[in-house]
Coordinates of C-alpha atoms (C1' of nucleotides) in Angstrom, one line a residue:
Chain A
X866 CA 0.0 0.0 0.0
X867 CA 1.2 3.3 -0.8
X868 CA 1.3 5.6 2.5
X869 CA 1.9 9.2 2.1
X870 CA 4.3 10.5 4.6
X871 CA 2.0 13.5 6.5
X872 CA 3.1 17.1 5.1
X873 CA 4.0 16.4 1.6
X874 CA 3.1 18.4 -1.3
X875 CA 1.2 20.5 0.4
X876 CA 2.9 23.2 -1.9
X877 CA 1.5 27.1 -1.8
X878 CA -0.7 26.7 -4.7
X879 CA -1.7 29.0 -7.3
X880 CA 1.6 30.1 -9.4
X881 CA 0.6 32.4 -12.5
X882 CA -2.7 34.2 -12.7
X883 CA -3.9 36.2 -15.6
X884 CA -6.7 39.0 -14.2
X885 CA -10.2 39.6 -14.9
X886 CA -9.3 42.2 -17.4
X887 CA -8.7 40.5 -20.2
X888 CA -12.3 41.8 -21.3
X889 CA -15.2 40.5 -23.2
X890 CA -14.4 37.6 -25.4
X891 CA -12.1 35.4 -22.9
X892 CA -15.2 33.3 -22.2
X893 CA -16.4 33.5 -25.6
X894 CA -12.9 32.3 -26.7
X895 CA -12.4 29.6 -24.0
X896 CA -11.2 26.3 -25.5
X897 CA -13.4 24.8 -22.8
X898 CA -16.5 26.2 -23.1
X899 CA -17.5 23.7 -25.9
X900 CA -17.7 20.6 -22.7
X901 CA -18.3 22.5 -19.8
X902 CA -21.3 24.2 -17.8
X903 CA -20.5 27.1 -19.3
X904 CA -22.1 26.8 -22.1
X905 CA -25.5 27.0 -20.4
X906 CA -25.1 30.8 -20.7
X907 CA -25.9 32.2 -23.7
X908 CA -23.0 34.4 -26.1
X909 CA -24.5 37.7 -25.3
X910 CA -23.9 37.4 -21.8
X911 CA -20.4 36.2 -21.3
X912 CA -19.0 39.2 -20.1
X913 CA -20.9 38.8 -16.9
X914 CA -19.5 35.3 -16.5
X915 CA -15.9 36.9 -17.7
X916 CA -16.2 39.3 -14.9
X917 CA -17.1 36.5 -12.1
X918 CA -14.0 34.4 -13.1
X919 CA -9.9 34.6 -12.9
X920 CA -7.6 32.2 -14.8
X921 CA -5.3 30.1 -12.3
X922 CA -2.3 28.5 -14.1
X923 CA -0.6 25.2 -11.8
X924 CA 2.1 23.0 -12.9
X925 CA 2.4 19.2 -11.9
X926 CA 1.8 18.7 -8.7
X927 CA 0.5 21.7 -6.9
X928 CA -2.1 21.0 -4.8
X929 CA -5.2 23.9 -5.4
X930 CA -7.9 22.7 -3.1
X931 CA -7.7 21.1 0.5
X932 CA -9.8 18.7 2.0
X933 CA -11.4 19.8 4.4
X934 CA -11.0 23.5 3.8
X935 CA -13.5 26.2 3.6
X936 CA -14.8 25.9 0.0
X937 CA -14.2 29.6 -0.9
X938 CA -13.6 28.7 -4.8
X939 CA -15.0 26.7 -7.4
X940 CA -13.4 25.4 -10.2
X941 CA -13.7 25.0 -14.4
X942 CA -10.9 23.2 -16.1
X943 CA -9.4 25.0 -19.3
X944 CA -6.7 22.6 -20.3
X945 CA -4.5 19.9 -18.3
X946 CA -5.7 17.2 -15.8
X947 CA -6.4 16.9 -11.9
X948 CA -6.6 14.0 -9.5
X949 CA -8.9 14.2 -6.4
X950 CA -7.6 12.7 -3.5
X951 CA -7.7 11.9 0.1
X952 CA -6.2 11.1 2.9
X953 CA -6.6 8.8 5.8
X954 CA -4.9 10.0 9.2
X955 CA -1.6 7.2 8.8
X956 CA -1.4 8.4 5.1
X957 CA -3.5 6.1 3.5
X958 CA -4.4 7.7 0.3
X959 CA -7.6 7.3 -2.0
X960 CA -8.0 8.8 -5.2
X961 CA -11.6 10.0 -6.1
X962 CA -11.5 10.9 -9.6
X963 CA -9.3 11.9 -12.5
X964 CA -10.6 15.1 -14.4
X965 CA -10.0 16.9 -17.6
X966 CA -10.7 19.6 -20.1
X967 CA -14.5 20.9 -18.9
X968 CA -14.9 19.0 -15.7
X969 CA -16.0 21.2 -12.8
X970 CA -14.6 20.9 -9.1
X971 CA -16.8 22.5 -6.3
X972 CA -19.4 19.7 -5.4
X973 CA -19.7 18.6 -1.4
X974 CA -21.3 20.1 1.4
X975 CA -21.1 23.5 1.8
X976 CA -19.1 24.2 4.9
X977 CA -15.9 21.6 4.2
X978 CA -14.0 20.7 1.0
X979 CA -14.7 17.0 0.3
X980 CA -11.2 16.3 -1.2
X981 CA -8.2 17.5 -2.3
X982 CA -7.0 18.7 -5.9
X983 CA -3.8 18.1 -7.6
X984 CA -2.3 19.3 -11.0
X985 CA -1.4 16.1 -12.6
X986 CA 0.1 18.4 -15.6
X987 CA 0.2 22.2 -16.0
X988 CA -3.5 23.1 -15.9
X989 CA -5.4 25.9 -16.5
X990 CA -8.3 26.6 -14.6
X991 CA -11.0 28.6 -14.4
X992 CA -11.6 30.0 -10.9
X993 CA -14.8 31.4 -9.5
X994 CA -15.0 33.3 -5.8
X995 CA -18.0 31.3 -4.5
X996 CA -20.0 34.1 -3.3
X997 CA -20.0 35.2 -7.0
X998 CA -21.0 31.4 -8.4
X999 CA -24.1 31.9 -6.2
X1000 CA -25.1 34.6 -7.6
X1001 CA -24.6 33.5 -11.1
X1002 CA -26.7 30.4 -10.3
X1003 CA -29.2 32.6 -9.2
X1004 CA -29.0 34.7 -12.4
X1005 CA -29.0 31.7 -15.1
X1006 CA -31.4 29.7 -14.0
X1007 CA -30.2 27.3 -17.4
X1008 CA -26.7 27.0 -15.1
X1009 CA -27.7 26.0 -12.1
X1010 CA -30.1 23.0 -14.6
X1011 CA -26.6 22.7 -16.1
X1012 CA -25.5 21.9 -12.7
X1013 CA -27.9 20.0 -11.1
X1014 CA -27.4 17.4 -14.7
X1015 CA -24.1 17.3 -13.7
X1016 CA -24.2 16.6 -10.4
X1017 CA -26.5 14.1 -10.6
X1018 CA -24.2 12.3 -13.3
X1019 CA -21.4 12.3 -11.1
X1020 CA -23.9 10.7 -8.3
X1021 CA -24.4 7.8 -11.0
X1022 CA -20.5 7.7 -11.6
X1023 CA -19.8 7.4 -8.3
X1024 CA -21.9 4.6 -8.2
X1025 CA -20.5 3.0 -10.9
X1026 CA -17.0 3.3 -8.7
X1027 CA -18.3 2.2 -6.0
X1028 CA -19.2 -1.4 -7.3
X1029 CA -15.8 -1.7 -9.2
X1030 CA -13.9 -1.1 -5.5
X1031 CA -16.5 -3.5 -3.6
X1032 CA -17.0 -5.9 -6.2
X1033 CA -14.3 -6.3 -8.8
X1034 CA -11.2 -8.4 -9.2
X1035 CA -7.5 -7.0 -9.7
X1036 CA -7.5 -7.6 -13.2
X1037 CA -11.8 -6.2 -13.8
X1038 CA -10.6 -2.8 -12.3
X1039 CA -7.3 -2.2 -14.5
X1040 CA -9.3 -3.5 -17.6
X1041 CA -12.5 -0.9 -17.1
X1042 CA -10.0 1.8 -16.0
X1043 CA -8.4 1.2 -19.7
X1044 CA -11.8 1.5 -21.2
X1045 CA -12.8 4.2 -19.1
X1046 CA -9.9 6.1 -20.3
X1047 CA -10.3 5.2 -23.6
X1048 CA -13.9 6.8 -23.9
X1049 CA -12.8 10.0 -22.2
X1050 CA -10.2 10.3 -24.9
X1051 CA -12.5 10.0 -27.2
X1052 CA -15.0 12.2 -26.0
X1053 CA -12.4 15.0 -26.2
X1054 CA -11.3 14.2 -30.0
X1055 CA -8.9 12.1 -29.1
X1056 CA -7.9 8.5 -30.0
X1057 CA -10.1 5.5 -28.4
X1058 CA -6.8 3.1 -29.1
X1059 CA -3.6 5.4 -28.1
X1060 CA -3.8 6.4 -24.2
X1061 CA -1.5 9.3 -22.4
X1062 CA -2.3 8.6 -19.0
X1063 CA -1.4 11.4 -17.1
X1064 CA -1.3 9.7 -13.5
X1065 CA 1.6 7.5 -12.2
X1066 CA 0.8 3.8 -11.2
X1067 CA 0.5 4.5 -7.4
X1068 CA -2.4 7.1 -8.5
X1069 CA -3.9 4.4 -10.2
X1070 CA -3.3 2.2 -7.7
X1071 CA -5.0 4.2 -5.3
X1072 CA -7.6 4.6 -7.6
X1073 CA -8.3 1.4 -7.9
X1074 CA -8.4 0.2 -4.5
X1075 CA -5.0 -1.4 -5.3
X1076 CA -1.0 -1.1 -4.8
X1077 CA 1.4 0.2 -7.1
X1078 CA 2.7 -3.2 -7.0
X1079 CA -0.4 -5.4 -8.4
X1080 CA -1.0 -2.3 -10.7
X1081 CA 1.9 -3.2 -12.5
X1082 CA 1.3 -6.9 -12.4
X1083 CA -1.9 -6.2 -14.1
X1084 CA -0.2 -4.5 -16.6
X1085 CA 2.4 -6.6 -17.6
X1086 CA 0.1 -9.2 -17.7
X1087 CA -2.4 -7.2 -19.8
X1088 CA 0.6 -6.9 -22.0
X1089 CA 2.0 -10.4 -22.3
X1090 CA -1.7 -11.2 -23.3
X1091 CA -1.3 -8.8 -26.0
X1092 CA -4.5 -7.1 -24.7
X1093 CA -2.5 -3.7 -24.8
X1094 CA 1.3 -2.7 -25.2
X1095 CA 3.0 0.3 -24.4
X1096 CA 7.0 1.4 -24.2
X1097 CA 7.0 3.9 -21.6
X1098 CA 4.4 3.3 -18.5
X1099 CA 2.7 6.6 -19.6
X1100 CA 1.6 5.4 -22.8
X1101 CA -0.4 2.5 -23.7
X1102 CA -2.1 1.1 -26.6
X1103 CA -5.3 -0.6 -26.4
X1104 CA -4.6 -3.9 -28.9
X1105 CA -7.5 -6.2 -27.9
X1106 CA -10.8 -3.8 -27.4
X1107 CA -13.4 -7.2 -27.4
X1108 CA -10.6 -8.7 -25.4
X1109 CA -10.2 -6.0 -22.1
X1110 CA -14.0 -5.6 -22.3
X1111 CA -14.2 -9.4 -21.4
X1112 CA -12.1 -8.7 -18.9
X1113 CA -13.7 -5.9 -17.0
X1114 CA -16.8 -8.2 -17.3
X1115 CA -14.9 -11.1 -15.4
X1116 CA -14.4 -13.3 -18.2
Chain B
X1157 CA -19.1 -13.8 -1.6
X1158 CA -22.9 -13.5 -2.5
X1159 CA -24.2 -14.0 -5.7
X1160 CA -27.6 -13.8 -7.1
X1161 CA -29.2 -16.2 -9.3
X1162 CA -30.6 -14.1 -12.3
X1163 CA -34.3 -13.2 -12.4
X1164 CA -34.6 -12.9 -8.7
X1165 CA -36.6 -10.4 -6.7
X1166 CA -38.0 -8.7 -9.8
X1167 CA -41.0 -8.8 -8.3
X1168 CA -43.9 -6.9 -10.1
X1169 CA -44.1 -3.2 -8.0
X1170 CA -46.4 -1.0 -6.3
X1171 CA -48.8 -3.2 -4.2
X1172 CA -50.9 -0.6 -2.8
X1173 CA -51.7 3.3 -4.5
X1174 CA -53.6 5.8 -2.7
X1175 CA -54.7 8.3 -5.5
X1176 CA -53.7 12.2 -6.1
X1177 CA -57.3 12.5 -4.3
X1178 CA -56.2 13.1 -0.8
X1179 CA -56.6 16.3 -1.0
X1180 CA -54.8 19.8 -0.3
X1181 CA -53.1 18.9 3.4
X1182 CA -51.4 15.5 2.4
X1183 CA -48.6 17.2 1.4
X1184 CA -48.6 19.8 4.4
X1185 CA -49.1 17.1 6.9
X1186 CA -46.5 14.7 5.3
X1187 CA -44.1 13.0 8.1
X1188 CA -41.4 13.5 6.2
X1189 CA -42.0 16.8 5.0
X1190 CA -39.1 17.7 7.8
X1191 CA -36.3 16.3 6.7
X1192 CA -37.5 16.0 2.7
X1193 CA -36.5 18.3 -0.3
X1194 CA -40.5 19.2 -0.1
X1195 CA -39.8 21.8 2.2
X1196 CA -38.6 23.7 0.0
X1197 CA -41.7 24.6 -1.4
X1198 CA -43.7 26.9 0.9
X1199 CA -47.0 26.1 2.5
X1200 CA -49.3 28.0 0.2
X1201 CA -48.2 26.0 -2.7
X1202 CA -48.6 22.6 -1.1
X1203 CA -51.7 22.1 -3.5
X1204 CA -49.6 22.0 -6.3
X1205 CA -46.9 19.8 -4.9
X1206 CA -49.8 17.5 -4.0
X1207 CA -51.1 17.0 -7.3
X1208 CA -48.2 16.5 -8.5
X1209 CA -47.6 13.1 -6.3
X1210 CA -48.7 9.8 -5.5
X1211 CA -47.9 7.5 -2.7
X1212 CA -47.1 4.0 -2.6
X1213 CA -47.0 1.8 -0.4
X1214 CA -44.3 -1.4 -0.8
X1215 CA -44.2 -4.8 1.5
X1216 CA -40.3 -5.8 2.6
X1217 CA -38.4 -6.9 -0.5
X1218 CA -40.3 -5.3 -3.8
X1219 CA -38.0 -3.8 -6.2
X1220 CA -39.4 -0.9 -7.7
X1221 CA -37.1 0.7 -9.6
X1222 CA -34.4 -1.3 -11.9
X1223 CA -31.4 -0.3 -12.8
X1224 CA -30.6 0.3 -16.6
X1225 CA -34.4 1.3 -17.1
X1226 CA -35.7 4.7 -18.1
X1227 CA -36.2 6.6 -15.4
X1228 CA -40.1 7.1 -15.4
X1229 CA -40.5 8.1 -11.7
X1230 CA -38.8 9.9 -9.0
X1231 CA -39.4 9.1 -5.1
X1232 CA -39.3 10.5 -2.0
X1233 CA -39.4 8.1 1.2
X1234 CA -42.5 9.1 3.0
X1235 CA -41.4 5.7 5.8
X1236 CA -39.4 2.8 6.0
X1237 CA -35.6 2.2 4.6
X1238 CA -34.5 1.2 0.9
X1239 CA -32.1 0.1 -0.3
X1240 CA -30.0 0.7 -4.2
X1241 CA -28.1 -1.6 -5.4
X1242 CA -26.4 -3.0 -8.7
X1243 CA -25.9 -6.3 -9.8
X1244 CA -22.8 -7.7 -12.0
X1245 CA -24.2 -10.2 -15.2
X1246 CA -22.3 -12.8 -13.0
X1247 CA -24.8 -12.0 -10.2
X1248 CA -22.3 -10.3 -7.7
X1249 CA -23.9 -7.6 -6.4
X1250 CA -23.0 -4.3 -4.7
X1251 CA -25.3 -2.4 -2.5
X1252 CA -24.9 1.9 -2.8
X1253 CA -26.3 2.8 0.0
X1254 CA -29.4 2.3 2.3
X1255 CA -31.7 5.3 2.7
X1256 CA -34.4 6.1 5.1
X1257 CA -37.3 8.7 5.8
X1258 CA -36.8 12.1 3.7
X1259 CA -34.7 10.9 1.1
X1260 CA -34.9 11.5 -2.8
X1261 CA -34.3 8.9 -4.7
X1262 CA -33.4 10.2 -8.6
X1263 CA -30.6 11.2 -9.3
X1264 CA -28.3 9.4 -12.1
X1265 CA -28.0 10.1 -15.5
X1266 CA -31.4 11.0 -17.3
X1267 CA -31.3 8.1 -19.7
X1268 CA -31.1 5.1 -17.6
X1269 CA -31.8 4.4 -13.9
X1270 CA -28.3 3.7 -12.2
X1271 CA -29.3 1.5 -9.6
X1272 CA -32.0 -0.5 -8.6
X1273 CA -33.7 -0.2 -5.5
X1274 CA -35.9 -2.3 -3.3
X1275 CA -38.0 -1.8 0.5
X1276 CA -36.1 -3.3 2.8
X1277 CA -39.2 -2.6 5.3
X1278 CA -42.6 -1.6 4.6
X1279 CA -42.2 1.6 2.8
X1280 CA -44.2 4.6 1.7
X1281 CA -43.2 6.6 -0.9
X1282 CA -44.1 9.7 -2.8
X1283 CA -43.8 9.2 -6.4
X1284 CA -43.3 11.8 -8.7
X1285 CA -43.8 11.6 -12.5
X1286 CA -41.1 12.5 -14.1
X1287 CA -42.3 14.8 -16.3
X1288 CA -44.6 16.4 -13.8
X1289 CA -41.3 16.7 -11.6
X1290 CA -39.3 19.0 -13.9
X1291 CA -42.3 21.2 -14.1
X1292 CA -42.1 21.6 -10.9
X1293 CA -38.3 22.3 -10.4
X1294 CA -38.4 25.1 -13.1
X1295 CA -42.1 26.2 -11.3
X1296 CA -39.9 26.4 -8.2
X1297 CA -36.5 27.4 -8.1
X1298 CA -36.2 27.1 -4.0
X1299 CA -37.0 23.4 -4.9
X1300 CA -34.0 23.3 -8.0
X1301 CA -31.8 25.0 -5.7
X1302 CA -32.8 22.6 -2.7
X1303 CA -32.0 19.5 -5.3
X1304 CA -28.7 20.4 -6.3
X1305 CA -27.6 21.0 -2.7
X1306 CA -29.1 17.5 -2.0
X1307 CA -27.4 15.9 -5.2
X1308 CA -23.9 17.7 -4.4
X1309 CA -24.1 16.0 -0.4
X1310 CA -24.3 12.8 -2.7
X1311 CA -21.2 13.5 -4.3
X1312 CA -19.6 14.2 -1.0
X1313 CA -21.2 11.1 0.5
X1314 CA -20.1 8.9 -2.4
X1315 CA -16.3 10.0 -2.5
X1316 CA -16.5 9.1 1.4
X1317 CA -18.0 5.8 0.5
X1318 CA -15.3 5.0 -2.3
X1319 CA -12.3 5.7 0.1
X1320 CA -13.7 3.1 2.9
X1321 CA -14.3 0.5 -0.1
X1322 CA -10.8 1.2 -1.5
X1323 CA -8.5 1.9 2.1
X1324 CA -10.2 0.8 4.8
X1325 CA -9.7 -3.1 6.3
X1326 CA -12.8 -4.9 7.6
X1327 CA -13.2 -3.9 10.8
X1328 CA -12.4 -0.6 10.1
X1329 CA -15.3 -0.8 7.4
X1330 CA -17.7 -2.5 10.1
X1331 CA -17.0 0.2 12.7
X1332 CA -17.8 3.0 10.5
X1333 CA -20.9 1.3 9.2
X1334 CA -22.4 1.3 12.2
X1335 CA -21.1 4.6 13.6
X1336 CA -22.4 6.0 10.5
X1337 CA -25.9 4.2 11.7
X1338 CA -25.8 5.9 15.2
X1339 CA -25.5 8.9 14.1
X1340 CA -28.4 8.6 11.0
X1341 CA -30.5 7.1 13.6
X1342 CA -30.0 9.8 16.2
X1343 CA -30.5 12.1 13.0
X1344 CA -34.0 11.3 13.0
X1345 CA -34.7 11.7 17.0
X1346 CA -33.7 8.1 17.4
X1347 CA -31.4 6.8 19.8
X1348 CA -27.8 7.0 19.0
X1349 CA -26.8 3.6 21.0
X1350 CA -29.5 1.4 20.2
X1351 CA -30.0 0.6 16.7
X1352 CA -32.3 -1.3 14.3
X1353 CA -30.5 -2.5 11.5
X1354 CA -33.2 -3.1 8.3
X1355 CA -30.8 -5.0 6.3
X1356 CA -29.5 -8.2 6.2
X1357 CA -25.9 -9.4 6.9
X1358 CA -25.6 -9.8 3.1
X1359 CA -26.8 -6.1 2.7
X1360 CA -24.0 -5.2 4.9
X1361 CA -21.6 -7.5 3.4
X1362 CA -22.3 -5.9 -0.2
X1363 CA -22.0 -2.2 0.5
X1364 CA -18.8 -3.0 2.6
X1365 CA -17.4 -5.0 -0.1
X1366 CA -17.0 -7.5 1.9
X1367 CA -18.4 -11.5 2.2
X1368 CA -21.3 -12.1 4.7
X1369 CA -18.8 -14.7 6.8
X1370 CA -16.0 -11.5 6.9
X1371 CA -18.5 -9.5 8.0
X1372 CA -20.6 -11.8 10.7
X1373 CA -16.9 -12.9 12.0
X1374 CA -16.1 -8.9 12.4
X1375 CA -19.2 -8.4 14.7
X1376 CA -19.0 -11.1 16.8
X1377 CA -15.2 -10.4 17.5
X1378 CA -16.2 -6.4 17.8
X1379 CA -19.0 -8.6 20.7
X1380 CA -16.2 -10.0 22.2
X1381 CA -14.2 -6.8 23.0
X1382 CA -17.6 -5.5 24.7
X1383 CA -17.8 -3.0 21.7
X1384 CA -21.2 -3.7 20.6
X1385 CA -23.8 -6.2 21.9
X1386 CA -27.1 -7.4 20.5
X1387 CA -29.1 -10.4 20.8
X1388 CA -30.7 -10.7 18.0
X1389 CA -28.2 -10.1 14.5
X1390 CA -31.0 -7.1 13.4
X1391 CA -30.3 -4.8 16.8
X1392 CA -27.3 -4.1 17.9
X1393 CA -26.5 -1.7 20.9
X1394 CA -23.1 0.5 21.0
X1395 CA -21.4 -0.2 24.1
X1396 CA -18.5 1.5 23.3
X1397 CA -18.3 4.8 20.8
X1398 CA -14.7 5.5 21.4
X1399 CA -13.4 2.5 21.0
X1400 CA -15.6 2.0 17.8
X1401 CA -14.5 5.6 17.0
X1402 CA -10.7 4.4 17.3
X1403 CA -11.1 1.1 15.1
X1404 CA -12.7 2.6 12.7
X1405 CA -9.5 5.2 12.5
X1406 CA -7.2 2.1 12.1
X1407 CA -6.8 1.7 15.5
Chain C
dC1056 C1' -43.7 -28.2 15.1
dG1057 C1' -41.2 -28.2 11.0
dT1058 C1' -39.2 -25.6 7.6
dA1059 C1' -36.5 -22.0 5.3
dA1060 C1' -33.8 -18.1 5.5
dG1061 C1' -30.4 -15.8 7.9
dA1062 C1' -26.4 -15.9 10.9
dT1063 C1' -22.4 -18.0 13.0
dT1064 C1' -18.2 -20.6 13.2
dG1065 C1' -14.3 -23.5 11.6
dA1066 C1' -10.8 -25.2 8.3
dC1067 C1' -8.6 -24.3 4.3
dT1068 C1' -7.5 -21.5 0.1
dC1069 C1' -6.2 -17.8 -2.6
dT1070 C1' -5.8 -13.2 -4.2
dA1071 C1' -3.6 -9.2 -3.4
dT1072 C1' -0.2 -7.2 -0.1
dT1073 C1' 4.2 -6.7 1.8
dC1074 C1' 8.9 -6.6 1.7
dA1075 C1' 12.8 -6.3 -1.0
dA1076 C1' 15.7 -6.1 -4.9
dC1077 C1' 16.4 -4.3 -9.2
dC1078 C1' 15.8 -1.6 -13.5
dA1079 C1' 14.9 2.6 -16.5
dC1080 C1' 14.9 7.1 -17.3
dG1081 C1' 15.5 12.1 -16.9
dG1082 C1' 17.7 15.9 -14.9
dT1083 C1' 21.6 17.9 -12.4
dG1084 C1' 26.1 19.2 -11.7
dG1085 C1' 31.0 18.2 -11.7
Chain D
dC844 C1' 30.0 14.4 -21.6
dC845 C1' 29.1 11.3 -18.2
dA846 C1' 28.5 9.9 -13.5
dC847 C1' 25.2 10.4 -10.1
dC848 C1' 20.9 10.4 -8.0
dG849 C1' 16.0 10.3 -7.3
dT850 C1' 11.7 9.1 -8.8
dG851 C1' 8.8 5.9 -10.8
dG852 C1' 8.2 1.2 -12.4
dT853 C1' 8.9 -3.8 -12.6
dT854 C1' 9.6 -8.3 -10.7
dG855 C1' 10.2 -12.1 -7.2
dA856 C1' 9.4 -14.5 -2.8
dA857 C1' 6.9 -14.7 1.3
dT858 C1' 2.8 -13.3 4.0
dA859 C1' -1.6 -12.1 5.5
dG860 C1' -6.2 -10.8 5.3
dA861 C1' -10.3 -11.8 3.4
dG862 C1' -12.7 -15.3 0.6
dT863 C1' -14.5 -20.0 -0.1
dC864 C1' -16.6 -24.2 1.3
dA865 C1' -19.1 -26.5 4.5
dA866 C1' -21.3 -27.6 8.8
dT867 C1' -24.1 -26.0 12.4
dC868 C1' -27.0 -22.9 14.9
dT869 C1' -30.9 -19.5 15.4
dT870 C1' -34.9 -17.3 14.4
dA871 C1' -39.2 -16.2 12.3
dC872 C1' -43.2 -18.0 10.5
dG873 C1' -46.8 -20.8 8.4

DNA sequence: CGTAAGATTGACTCTATTCAACCACGGTGG
DNA sequence: CCACCGTGGTTGAATAGAGTCAATCTTACG
């Protein structure tokens, strides 16, 4: 089991930001705006959603949001990837989610941050004061629907989660996470075959319900089947579709 | 591990109905009206609300929502407990969550029912038509507002539920299981101490992720430190909260 | 009272973990 | 340029925690 030593990357957060200024169009411009709630609110009012929001850049591995905390902001992603995470008292470590290009982070009850945020990669993110989300919710009533629709997806994907930890083998998990990935990749234009995960194998692990160490087995075994192949860790092919969906099915 | 044999349980639904008929006050004098998302509608509209509803009535073990279906209806729990659940094709099953007096059962993704649930008790429920319930959420924005608070403590509650099935060992599982029952019992003016369990050992054993032998073996030993007690497997008394408190922390 | 479903307990097994060694790669600094 | 180091990944051997199989007990109920 991967342990986390207590006090570790619990870096300052929040390196480069680019100010509200940047007028008008930023919104209308935003290469996220295609997959995420923003686009509930209509062109003609983007200004007023400019004007609630400020551009956060991280790099790999800064930490944005603590568990715990006092939600005070909520977050869009631009561009880049972030694991949710957390952490049992001896260091035991769970990871909640992995999250791209349009996902939102600011669900949980409203006095204390449900998990932790980490920059997988350099990530641009779109930060809203929460004071000023409520109001916007109150404005568009279209965003808060927008919300509510995703919220109540990410209910069902937690679900979905929940029986792969309580109920799948080893081998089920690692095949499903491949697929999983595989349909996010494509959902964003990208290829369904060629994976660049951008988590290590003790986030997957932890992920997973698993160690680093049967992560890997998993792999290589995945591998030796000729189910998938990949040269470096981060980058894996998906050979046998029909094949891993078996798996992850427990055949 | 339990497994069910297919085409169990699938019991035909909705025993008993008493019609929209009852009038203005069913809704105003609703038992769960309390602790339900109803209250956020105010007590003028209560007509609307009402019309909008039916109750059911369910006998211990009808199933009346399947998983994978098209979400037709939405519920509240008017009395009794529920539980969701999903089944694997080999029949292993996982159990989301139990749920009690007050809560809305809906959320998921709006194409296909995400879990399955079945009365674990007698149960009364108020049954909303889909249809008839967005109407009301865009009639009602306290309501929408009300519903994505509700949906976003789900999130929470599911990321919670995902690091016990991933991190925690059995007994640390157990111990928060029923620590978490104590306090939704005492939630509802019940005693904090003495609690009635509604579900089965293989209920427990399925939303711990655990076998029903792992988990029967956990209570008797938690029995034999003088943490719990119970004579009969369905009421168990805390003797102990501390001592569950510290188990359940990896203790 | 007899039956069936649920719960407990024991003996054994096995999957995934633990502990440990080793490898590969990328960046740093002499 | 290359040696060095640290992080991340892989692999092997031994272990343990939970699972499986099976017998027995308990309780609820017709």
């Amino acid at each position: 089991m991967t342990t986390v030593p207590p006090g570790t990357k619990a870096e300052p957060c929040a390196r480069i930001e680019r100010g509200q200024g940047c007028g008008v169009e930023r919104c209308g411009l935003c290469e996220a705006r295609a997959v995420s709630i923003c686009n509930a609110i209509e062109e003609d009012q983007l200004s007023e959603l400019a004007r609630a929001t400020t551009v956060v850049e991280l790099a790999p591995g800064e930490v944005f949001r603590n568990e715990g905390a006092s939600p005070e902001y909520l977050f869009n992603i631009i561009s880049g990837s972030v694991k949710l995470f957390k952490l049992l008292a001896d260091g035991r470590r769970a990871v909640i989610g992995f999250l791209t290009v349009g996902d939102f982070i600011g669900f949980g009850r409203p006095d204390a941050v449900p998990c932790s945020a980490e920059a997988l990669t350099n990530v641009r993110l779109c930060r809203f004061e929460r004071g000023k989300f409520r109001v916007l919710l109150e404005t568009y009533p279209k965003l808060e629907r927008r919300l509510l629709a995703v919220a109540s997806d990410e209910v069902a994907a937690g679900q979905e989660h929940m029986t792969l930890l309580g109920r799948l083998t080893a081998d089920e998990r690692v095949a499903r996470f491949l697929l999983a990935r595989a349909e996010a990749s494509q959902r964003l234009g990208g290829s369904s075959k060629d994976l660049e995960l951008p988590m290590t194998r003790s986030d997957i692990a932890d992920y997973l319900g698993l160690t680093i160490e049967t992560v890997s087995r998993v792999f290589t075994r995945l591998r030796r089947k000729e189910l998938i192949d990949y040269k470096t860790a981060r980058s894996v092919t998906l050979q046998d579709r029909p094949g891993l969906l078996a798996i992850s099915e427990g055949g």
